[in-house]
Amino acid sequence: MTPRRRASATRPDKIANQPQKPRIALVCDWLTTPGGAEKVLFELHKMYPKAPIYTSQYRPEKITWFHDATVKTGWLQFFPAALRRILGPLRQIYFSHLDLTAYDLVISVTGAEAKSIKAKKHLCYCHVPTQYYWQMYDKYVENPGFGILNPLVRILFKLFVRPLRRADFRAAKRPTQFVTISNYAKSQIKKYYHRDAVVISPGVDIKKFSTEFSTVNKKSTQSVRISKGAVPEVPPMAVAKPYFIIFCRQVTWKRVDLAIEACLAAKKRLVVIGDGPEHENLVRLAKDSDLITFVPWLDSEGIAAWLKSASAYIFPSLEPFGMAAVEALAAGCPVIAYSEGGSRDFVIPGKNGLLFHSQSALALERTLQDFQPSAFDKKAVARSATQFSPEHFREGIKHLVSELLERP
C-alpha cells in the first residue's frame, strides 16, 4: 500500500530563516503646506507605503496627500504652524533627540533640521544646506519676513546664528549618505557641510503636465477673487496673448517681483498664479496694470491649461532645483530662468529656454525682449523634461537603498 503523502508545510526553522523585510522610516522637516519637498516625500511614501513618517508639525487640512500614512509628531505639533520660520532652534533640539535606531534604514527629506535624527543607517535627501544659516543668510537678515518685528528678529538672529551654524554642521555629520537634487545643491553641500552627495533629481509628474495628457475644463481653469487686484474667473482663453507665466508660493525669495517689474517695463503680459505672504505687495507692485493678471492656486490640470498657451515660464529665483520650471517644460512651455542655481541642470539655452545672468529686473527685461516663441518647438521642449520623471527618481533611490542596506 502506497503511503499517503503529508500535506506540504513550511517548517518553523525555514520561517525563521526567511529574510525579513527591512524596517524603513521616513522623516521630513514639517508637513504644513504643499511644496517641492513634500512632493519628494509623497513619492517616497508611494515607494514605501508602510514606512511611518516622522516630522515636527503636521497639518492634514493643509496638505491632504498623506491621509493613508502613519504620521508621527512630537511636542512641536502644539505650536502654531505660522511660527514655523522661527522654530529652527527648537526643531534642532527635537530632531537631534529623535532616536530612530530601531529601523534598519531612515530616509529623510530635508532642507533644514531633520538631518539631525539618530539612525543606524540614514539616507539624507538634502535639497540644500539650511539656507537661513548659510547661503541665504544675508538676504534673510535683510528681510526676515516678520513685518514690524523685523528689527528685533535681525538682532536675535545675528546673536544666535553662530551656535546654530555649529549645531547644523554637526548634524550634517550624522547621515550615512547624502543625496541631493542638482549639481548646484551638490556643490553647496560640499562647501558648507564638507560632505559628498549623489545627484538624483526629484521626480516630476511629467504626465500631468504633458500636452498629451493635459485637458481644459471649466472647473480647473476658473478662479475666484482672493484679494484686490486678483481677477475672478479667468480661464486661459480669456487672457489676451501672448503672455508669460509664473506660478509658485509668493514669498520674498521666489522673486516674483522681478517678473512683474520686468514685464511692466517690457510691456509684456504676465499671469501670476499662486498665493502667499507677499501677495498683497505683489498686487500693489502691479499698479492695477492690465498687463498683470493674478490667479489663485489651481490644481495640476488647471496650471497645465495655462502653460499650454503661455509663451514661456519665468523662473527668477535662486533655487537648488525648480520643480515648477520642469513642470512647465513638460507642458511644452520654454523656461526663462536665472542662470545661478539648479536651472543649469534643466535649461538648455536655445533648445528649451533662455538664461539671464543677473538677478535683476533689467536683465530679465532684456531677455524677455530677446525671446522669440517661434524659435522653440513645443514637442522638443516637452521631451527635455522626460529625464526628470518619477521613474528615474525611483530607480536612483532604490539603487542607493539597496547599497546602504547591504553595507555593514
mmCIF file of N, CA, C and O in Angstrom, residues 163-245:
data_model
loop_
_atom_site.group_PDB
_atom_site.id
_atom_site.type_symbol
_atom_site.label_atom_id
_atom_site.label_comp_id
_atom_site.label_asym_id
_atom_site.label_seq_id
_atom_site.Cartn_x
_atom_site.Cartn_y
_atom_site.Cartn_z
ATOM 1 N N PRO A 163 26.187 79.766 16.946
ATOM 2 C CA PRO A 163 25.935 78.452 17.554
ATOM 3 C C PRO A 163 24.957 77.601 16.747
ATOM 4 O O PRO A 163 25.069 76.373 16.714
ATOM 5 N N LEU A 164 24.008 78.250 16.065
ATOM 6 C CA LEU A 164 23.068 77.497 15.231
ATOM 7 C C LEU A 164 23.789 76.880 14.034
ATOM 8 O O LEU A 164 23.498 75.746 13.643
ATOM 9 N N ARG A 165 24.735 77.609 13.474
ATOM 10 C CA ARG A 165 25.523 77.057 12.364
ATOM 11 C C ARG A 165 26.355 75.863 12.843
ATOM 12 O O ARG A 165 26.463 74.855 12.131
ATOM 13 N N ARG A 166 26.947 75.997 14.008
ATOM 14 C CA ARG A 166 27.763 74.891 14.529
ATOM 15 C C ARG A 166 26.907 73.644 14.736
ATOM 16 O O ARG A 166 27.321 72.525 14.413
ATOM 17 N N ALA A 167 25.706 73.850 15.282
ATOM 18 C CA ALA A 167 24.803 72.711 15.505
ATOM 19 C C ALA A 167 24.381 72.092 14.171
ATOM 20 O O ALA A 167 24.300 70.873 14.037
ATOM 21 N N ASP A 168 24.131 72.937 13.170
ATOM 22 C CA ASP A 168 23.729 72.443 11.855
ATOM 23 C C ASP A 168 24.871 71.671 11.195
ATOM 24 O O ASP A 168 24.647 70.643 10.545
ATOM 25 N N PHE A 169 26.101 72.153 11.372
ATOM 26 C CA PHE A 169 27.266 71.465 10.800
ATOM 27 C C PHE A 169 27.465 70.102 11.460
ATOM 28 O O PHE A 169 27.750 69.110 10.785
ATOM 29 N N ARG A 170 27.295 70.048 12.782
ATOM 30 C CA ARG A 170 27.412 68.768 13.488
ATOM 31 C C ARG A 170 26.334 67.798 13.016
ATOM 32 O O ARG A 170 26.584 66.605 12.834
ATOM 33 N N ALA A 171 25.118 68.313 12.813
ATOM 34 C CA ALA A 171 24.010 67.460 12.359
ATOM 35 C C ALA A 171 24.312 66.868 10.989
ATOM 36 O O ALA A 171 23.914 65.736 10.688
ATOM 37 N N ALA A 172 25.028 67.621 10.152
ATOM 38 C CA ALA A 172 25.345 67.150 8.804
ATOM 39 C C ALA A 172 26.341 65.998 8.805
ATOM 40 O O ALA A 172 26.542 65.361 7.769
ATOM 41 N N LYS A 173 26.945 65.708 9.950
ATOM 42 C CA LYS A 173 27.864 64.573 10.059
ATOM 43 C C LYS A 173 27.111 63.266 10.303
ATOM 44 O O LYS A 173 27.680 62.183 10.150
ATOM 45 N N ARG A 174 25.853 63.347 10.674
ATOM 46 C CA ARG A 174 25.118 62.151 11.083
ATOM 47 C C ARG A 174 24.661 61.250 9.932
ATOM 48 O O ARG A 174 24.734 60.032 10.051
ATOM 49 N N PRO A 175 24.155 61.794 8.808
ATOM 50 C CA PRO A 175 23.676 60.892 7.744
ATOM 51 C C PRO A 175 24.765 59.978 7.203
ATOM 52 O O PRO A 175 25.933 60.375 7.095
ATOM 53 N N THR A 176 24.385 58.762 6.862
ATOM 54 C CA THR A 176 25.322 57.809 6.253
ATOM 55 C C THR A 176 25.662 58.233 4.835
ATOM 56 O O THR A 176 26.812 58.139 4.409
ATOM 57 N N GLN A 177 24.653 58.688 4.101
ATOM 58 C CA GLN A 177 24.834 59.047 2.686
ATOM 59 C C GLN A 177 23.972 60.261 2.363
ATOM 60 O O GLN A 177 22.796 60.315 2.720
ATOM 61 N N PHE A 178 24.564 61.245 1.690
ATOM 62 C CA PHE A 178 23.811 62.389 1.197
ATOM 63 C C PHE A 178 23.435 62.153 -0.266
ATOM 64 O O PHE A 178 24.237 61.678 -1.067
ATOM 65 N N VAL A 179 22.209 62.510 -0.591
ATOM 66 C CA VAL A 179 21.770 62.543 -1.988
ATOM 67 C C VAL A 179 21.069 63.880 -2.159
ATOM 68 O O VAL A 179 20.451 64.393 -1.219
ATOM 69 N N THR A 180 21.184 64.491 -3.324
ATOM 70 C CA THR A 180 20.618 65.823 -3.499
ATOM 71 C C THR A 180 20.029 65.991 -4.888
ATOM 72 O O THR A 180 20.071 65.073 -5.716
ATOM 73 N N ILE A 181 19.482 67.170 -5.155
ATOM 74 C CA ILE A 181 18.595 67.358 -6.292
ATOM 75 C C ILE A 181 19.244 67.942 -7.538
ATOM 76 O O ILE A 181 18.651 67.909 -8.607
ATOM 77 N N SER A 182 20.454 68.503 -7.420
ATOM 78 C CA SER A 182 21.094 69.122 -8.579
ATOM 79 C C SER A 182 22.586 69.249 -8.328
ATOM 80 O O SER A 182 23.066 69.091 -7.196
ATOM 81 N N ASN A 183 23.307 69.567 -9.381
ATOM 82 C CA ASN A 183 24.741 69.765 -9.245
ATOM 83 C C ASN A 183 25.049 71.017 -8.421
ATOM 84 O O ASN A 183 26.048 71.072 -7.696
ATOM 85 N N TYR A 184 24.186 72.021 -8.513
ATOM 86 C CA TYR A 184 24.358 73.210 -7.674
ATOM 87 C C TYR A 184 24.227 72.849 -6.196
ATOM 88 O O TYR A 184 25.059 73.241 -5.366
ATOM 89 N N ALA A 185 23.193 72.074 -5.857
ATOM 90 C CA ALA A 185 22.999 71.665 -4.467
ATOM 91 C C ALA A 185 24.166 70.807 -3.992
ATOM 92 O O ALA A 185 24.604 70.917 -2.831
ATOM 93 N N LYS A 186 24.676 69.970 -4.866
ATOM 94 C CA LYS A 186 25.838 69.142 -4.518
ATOM 95 C C LYS A 186 27.026 70.013 -4.140
ATOM 96 O O LYS A 186 27.734 69.738 -3.147
ATOM 97 N N SER A 187 27.278 71.071 -4.898
ATOM 98 C CA SER A 187 28.398 71.965 -4.593
ATOM 99 C C SER A 187 28.189 72.706 -3.280
ATOM 100 O O SER A 187 29.137 72.967 -2.540
ATOM 101 N N GLN A 188 26.924 73.046 -2.967
ATOM 102 C CA GLN A 188 26.635 73.739 -1.713
ATOM 103 C C GLN A 188 26.835 72.814 -0.509
ATOM 104 O O GLN A 188 27.340 73.234 0.534
ATOM 105 N N ILE A 189 26.442 71.550 -0.647
ATOM 106 C CA ILE A 189 26.651 70.579 0.437
ATOM 107 C C ILE A 189 28.145 70.375 0.689
ATOM 108 O O ILE A 189 28.600 70.285 1.836
ATOM 109 N N LYS A 190 28.916 70.318 -0.367
ATOM 110 C CA LYS A 190 30.368 70.182 -0.233
ATOM 111 C C LYS A 190 30.961 71.430 0.423
ATOM 112 O O LYS A 190 31.842 71.329 1.300
ATOM 113 N N LYS A 191 30.501 72.594 0.026
ATOM 114 C CA LYS A 191 31.041 73.858 0.530
ATOM 115 C C LYS A 191 30.762 74.052 2.015
ATOM 116 O O LYS A 191 31.667 74.424 2.780
ATOM 117 N N TYR A 192 29.526 73.816 2.440
ATOM 118 C CA TYR A 192 29.138 74.153 3.810
ATOM 119 C C TYR A 192 29.212 72.968 4.769
ATOM 120 O O TYR A 192 29.467 73.160 5.959
ATOM 121 N N TYR A 193 28.993 71.745 4.279
ATOM 122 C CA TYR A 193 28.983 70.570 5.158
ATOM 123 C C TYR A 193 30.208 69.678 4.975
ATOM 124 O O TYR A 193 30.401 68.728 5.735
ATOM 125 N N HIS A 194 31.003 69.935 3.957
ATOM 126 C CA HIS A 194 32.195 69.117 3.664
ATOM 127 C C HIS A 194 31.825 67.650 3.437
ATOM 128 O O HIS A 194 32.574 66.757 3.812
ATOM 129 N N ARG A 195 30.680 67.434 2.811
ATOM 130 C CA ARG A 195 30.211 66.082 2.518
ATOM 131 C C ARG A 195 29.992 65.936 1.011
ATOM 132 O O ARG A 195 29.591 66.870 0.328
ATOM 133 N N ASP A 196 30.245 64.731 0.506
ATOM 134 C CA ASP A 196 29.934 64.420 -0.887
ATOM 135 C C ASP A 196 28.481 63.994 -0.994
ATOM 136 O O ASP A 196 27.901 63.462 -0.034
ATOM 137 N N ALA A 197 27.900 64.211 -2.148
ATOM 138 C CA ALA A 197 26.494 63.849 -2.361
ATOM 139 C C ALA A 197 26.307 63.271 -3.755
ATOM 140 O O ALA A 197 27.008 63.641 -4.698
ATOM 141 N N VAL A 198 25.351 62.363 -3.871
ATOM 142 C CA VAL A 198 24.931 61.801 -5.158
ATOM 143 C C VAL A 198 23.754 62.627 -5.670
ATOM 144 O O VAL A 198 22.870 63.002 -4.893
ATOM 145 N N VAL A 199 23.744 62.933 -6.957
ATOM 146 C CA VAL A 199 22.651 63.718 -7.528
ATOM 147 C C VAL A 199 21.579 62.793 -8.110
ATOM 148 O O VAL A 199 21.859 61.989 -9.005
ATOM 149 N N ILE A 200 20.364 62.889 -7.568
ATOM 150 C CA ILE A 200 19.182 62.231 -8.138
ATOM 151 C C ILE A 200 18.083 63.287 -8.191
ATOM 152 O O ILE A 200 17.570 63.702 -7.146
ATOM 153 N N SER A 201 17.763 63.748 -9.365
ATOM 154 C CA SER A 201 16.765 64.806 -9.494
ATOM 155 C C SER A 201 15.411 64.329 -8.986
ATOM 156 O O SER A 201 15.058 63.161 -9.169
ATOM 157 N N PRO A 202 14.646 65.211 -8.345
ATOM 158 C CA PRO A 202 13.322 64.804 -7.855
ATOM 159 C C PRO A 202 12.400 64.436 -8.989
ATOM 160 O O PRO A 202 12.470 65.021 -10.082
ATOM 161 N N GLY A 203 11.542 63.471 -8.756
ATOM 162 C CA GLY A 203 10.610 63.039 -9.796
ATOM 163 C C GLY A 203 9.504 64.054 -10.010
ATOM 164 O O GLY A 203 8.857 64.483 -9.061
ATOM 165 N N VAL A 204 9.321 64.459 -11.232
ATOM 166 C CA VAL A 204 8.246 65.389 -11.591
ATOM 167 C C VAL A 204 7.190 64.596 -12.348
ATOM 168 O O VAL A 204 7.514 63.831 -13.262
ATOM 169 N N ASP A 205 5.922 64.781 -11.998
ATOM 170 C CA ASP A 205 4.841 64.038 -12.645
ATOM 171 C C ASP A 205 4.633 64.586 -14.048
ATOM 172 O O ASP A 205 3.733 65.393 -14.316
ATOM 173 N N ILE A 206 5.493 64.139 -14.958
ATOM 174 C CA ILE A 206 5.511 64.650 -16.327
ATOM 175 C C ILE A 206 4.152 64.501 -17.008
ATOM 176 O O ILE A 206 3.689 65.393 -17.719
ATOM 177 N N LYS A 207 3.482 63.360 -16.782
ATOM 178 C CA LYS A 207 2.227 63.074 -17.489
ATOM 179 C C LYS A 207 1.131 64.079 -17.154
ATOM 180 O O LYS A 207 0.286 64.383 -17.991
ATOM 181 N N LYS A 208 1.139 64.611 -15.938
ATOM 182 C CA LYS A 208 0.101 65.565 -15.555
ATOM 183 C C LYS A 208 0.215 66.867 -16.340
ATOM 184 O O LYS A 208 -0.771 67.588 -16.505
ATOM 185 N N PHE A 209 1.424 67.180 -16.783
ATOM 186 C CA PHE A 209 1.643 68.461 -17.455
ATOM 187 C C PHE A 209 1.892 68.310 -18.947
ATOM 188 O O PHE A 209 1.922 69.299 -19.669
ATOM 189 N N SER A 210 2.083 67.091 -19.397
ATOM 190 C CA SER A 210 2.327 66.858 -20.814
ATOM 191 C C SER A 210 1.151 67.335 -21.648
ATOM 192 O O SER A 210 -0.012 67.190 -21.262
ATOM 193 N N THR A 211 1.448 67.885 -22.797
ATOM 194 C CA THR A 211 0.381 68.351 -23.684
ATOM 195 C C THR A 211 -0.491 67.205 -24.157
ATOM 196 O O THR A 211 -1.614 67.404 -24.600
ATOM 197 N N GLU A 212 0.003 65.964 -24.073
ATOM 198 C CA GLU A 212 -0.793 64.808 -24.488
ATOM 199 C C GLU A 212 -1.839 64.440 -23.440
ATOM 200 O O GLU A 212 -2.836 63.806 -23.747
ATOM 201 N N PHE A 213 -1.583 64.880 -22.173
ATOM 202 C CA PHE A 213 -2.476 64.446 -21.099
ATOM 203 C C PHE A 213 -3.284 65.586 -20.498
ATOM 204 O O PHE A 213 -4.322 65.351 -19.894
ATOM 205 N N SER A 214 -2.781 66.828 -20.624
ATOM 206 C CA SER A 214 -3.492 67.938 -20.000
ATOM 207 C C SER A 214 -4.740 68.274 -20.785
ATOM 208 O O SER A 214 -4.751 68.240 -22.013
ATOM 209 N N THR A 215 -5.799 68.604 -20.069
ATOM 210 C CA THR A 215 -7.062 68.969 -20.694
ATOM 211 C C THR A 215 -7.569 70.250 -20.068
ATOM 212 O O THR A 215 -7.128 70.656 -19.005
ATOM 213 N N VAL A 216 -8.490 70.872 -20.713
ATOM 214 C CA VAL A 216 -9.069 72.112 -20.211
ATOM 215 C C VAL A 216 -10.510 71.848 -19.813
ATOM 216 O O VAL A 216 -11.296 71.335 -20.588
ATOM 217 N N ASN A 217 -10.850 72.179 -18.584
ATOM 218 C CA ASN A 217 -12.248 72.103 -18.188
ATOM 219 C C ASN A 217 -12.611 73.313 -17.356
ATOM 220 O O ASN A 217 -11.752 74.026 -16.867
ATOM 221 N N LYS A 218 -13.882 73.535 -17.214
ATOM 222 C CA LYS A 218 -14.342 74.763 -16.566
ATOM 223 C C LYS A 218 -13.853 74.865 -15.135
ATOM 224 O O LYS A 218 -13.407 75.910 -14.679
ATOM 225 N N LYS A 219 -13.879 73.765 -14.421
ATOM 226 C CA LYS A 219 -13.509 73.796 -13.007
ATOM 227 C C LYS A 219 -12.046 74.160 -12.816
ATOM 228 O O LYS A 219 -11.698 74.955 -11.964
ATOM 229 N N SER A 220 -11.154 73.566 -13.612
ATOM 230 C CA SER A 220 -9.732 73.734 -13.370
ATOM 231 C C SER A 220 -9.190 75.050 -13.888
ATOM 232 O O SER A 220 -8.120 75.473 -13.492
ATOM 233 N N THR A 221 -9.887 75.727 -14.806
ATOM 234 C CA THR A 221 -9.325 76.936 -15.379
ATOM 235 C C THR A 221 -9.976 78.200 -14.848
ATOM 236 O O THR A 221 -9.561 79.286 -15.194
ATOM 237 N N GLN A 222 -10.969 78.066 -13.988
ATOM 238 C CA GLN A 222 -11.557 79.246 -13.402
ATOM 239 C C GLN A 222 -10.944 79.498 -12.039
ATOM 240 O O GLN A 222 -10.406 78.625 -11.395
ATOM 241 N N SER A 223 -11.032 80.741 -11.591
ATOM 242 C CA SER A 223 -10.512 81.093 -10.281
ATOM 243 C C SER A 223 -11.492 82.024 -9.591
ATOM 244 O O SER A 223 -12.391 82.575 -10.204
ATOM 245 N N VAL A 224 -11.289 82.212 -8.310
ATOM 246 C CA VAL A 224 -12.144 83.108 -7.558
ATOM 247 C C VAL A 224 -11.296 84.245 -7.025
ATOM 248 O O VAL A 224 -10.097 84.122 -6.848
ATOM 249 N N ARG A 225 -11.932 85.345 -6.770
ATOM 250 C CA ARG A 225 -11.196 86.510 -6.280
ATOM 251 C C ARG A 225 -10.650 86.234 -4.891
ATOM 252 O O ARG A 225 -11.360 85.777 -4.008
ATOM 253 N N ILE A 226 -9.365 86.550 -4.673
ATOM 254 C CA ILE A 226 -8.776 86.346 -3.357
ATOM 255 C C ILE A 226 -8.294 87.643 -2.734
ATOM 256 O O ILE A 226 -8.034 87.703 -1.552
ATOM 257 N N SER A 227 -8.155 88.700 -3.523
ATOM 258 C CA SER A 227 -7.746 89.983 -2.960
ATOM 259 C C SER A 227 -7.945 91.049 -4.019
ATOM 260 O O SER A 227 -8.182 90.760 -5.189
ATOM 261 N N LYS A 228 -7.823 92.279 -3.617
ATOM 262 C CA LYS A 228 -7.909 93.373 -4.570
ATOM 263 C C LYS A 228 -6.816 93.209 -5.616
ATOM 264 O O LYS A 228 -5.659 93.021 -5.294
ATOM 265 N N GLY A 229 -7.188 93.267 -6.867
ATOM 266 C CA GLY A 229 -6.204 93.099 -7.926
ATOM 267 C C GLY A 229 -6.260 91.729 -8.565
ATOM 268 O O GLY A 229 -5.786 91.544 -9.666
ATOM 269 N N ALA A 230 -6.853 90.757 -7.870
ATOM 270 C CA ALA A 230 -6.994 89.423 -8.454
ATOM 271 C C ALA A 230 -8.255 89.388 -9.304
ATOM 272 O O ALA A 230 -9.289 89.921 -8.929
ATOM 273 N N VAL A 231 -8.190 88.784 -10.473
ATOM 274 C CA VAL A 231 -9.322 88.782 -11.397
ATOM 275 C C VAL A 231 -10.139 87.522 -11.207
ATOM 276 O O VAL A 231 -9.598 86.422 -11.260
ATOM 277 N N PRO A 232 -11.466 87.639 -10.962
ATOM 278 C CA PRO A 232 -12.281 86.435 -10.788
ATOM 279 C C PRO A 232 -12.544 85.732 -12.117
ATOM 280 O O PRO A 232 -12.684 86.377 -13.155
ATOM 281 N N GLU A 233 -12.593 84.406 -12.058
ATOM 282 C CA GLU A 233 -12.962 83.576 -13.195
ATOM 283 C C GLU A 233 -12.184 83.953 -14.469
ATOM 284 O O GLU A 233 -12.721 84.538 -15.399
ATOM 285 N N VAL A 234 -10.907 83.598 -14.448
ATOM 286 C CA VAL A 234 -10.059 83.916 -15.595
ATOM 287 C C VAL A 234 -9.571 82.628 -16.239
ATOM 288 O O VAL A 234 -8.531 82.103 -15.870
ATOM 289 N N PRO A 235 -10.303 82.060 -17.185
ATOM 290 C CA PRO A 235 -9.778 80.907 -17.917
ATOM 291 C C PRO A 235 -8.714 81.373 -18.908
ATOM 292 O O PRO A 235 -8.707 82.536 -19.315
ATOM 293 N N PRO A 236 -7.792 80.507 -19.305
ATOM 294 C CA PRO A 236 -6.701 80.916 -20.194
ATOM 295 C C PRO A 236 -7.164 81.603 -21.473
ATOM 296 O O PRO A 236 -6.520 82.537 -21.935
ATOM 297 N N MET A 237 -8.283 81.120 -22.041
ATOM 298 C CA MET A 237 -8.720 81.688 -23.311
ATOM 299 C C MET A 237 -9.230 83.123 -23.171
ATOM 300 O O MET A 237 -9.396 83.822 -24.165
ATOM 301 N N ALA A 238 -9.446 83.596 -21.905
ATOM 302 C CA ALA A 238 -9.962 84.951 -21.702
ATOM 303 C C ALA A 238 -8.851 85.994 -21.632
ATOM 304 O O ALA A 238 -9.127 87.182 -21.630
ATOM 305 N N VAL A 239 -7.590 85.563 -21.563
ATOM 306 C CA VAL A 239 -6.473 86.492 -21.455
ATOM 307 C C VAL A 239 -5.847 86.689 -22.830
ATOM 308 O O VAL A 239 -5.570 85.723 -23.539
ATOM 309 N N ALA A 240 -5.622 87.953 -23.183
ATOM 310 C CA ALA A 240 -5.024 88.247 -24.487
ATOM 311 C C ALA A 240 -3.626 87.647 -24.575
ATOM 312 O O ALA A 240 -2.880 87.625 -23.595
ATOM 313 N N LYS A 241 -3.286 87.132 -25.724
ATOM 314 C CA LYS A 241 -1.983 86.507 -25.943
ATOM 315 C C LYS A 241 -1.108 87.459 -26.771
ATOM 316 O O LYS A 241 -1.632 88.319 -27.467
ATOM 317 N N PRO A 242 0.194 87.306 -26.700
ATOM 318 C CA PRO A 242 0.938 86.331 -25.903
ATOM 319 C C PRO A 242 1.063 86.764 -24.448
ATOM 320 O O PRO A 242 0.944 87.948 -24.142
ATOM 321 N N TYR A 243 1.310 85.792 -23.566
ATOM 322 C CA TYR A 243 1.563 86.113 -22.159
ATOM 323 C C TYR A 243 2.626 85.173 -21.608
ATOM 324 O O TYR A 243 2.803 84.047 -22.070
ATOM 325 N N PHE A 244 3.355 85.670 -20.619
ATOM 326 C CA PHE A 244 4.292 84.853 -19.861
ATOM 327 C C PHE A 244 3.598 84.399 -18.586
ATOM 328 O O PHE A 244 2.531 84.913 -18.235
ATOM 329 N N ILE A 245 4.194 83.446 -17.881
ATOM 330 C CA ILE A 245 3.535 82.870 -16.714
ATOM 331 C C ILE A 245 4.545 82.580 -15.613
ATOM 332 O O ILE A 245 5.719 82.289 -15.889
#
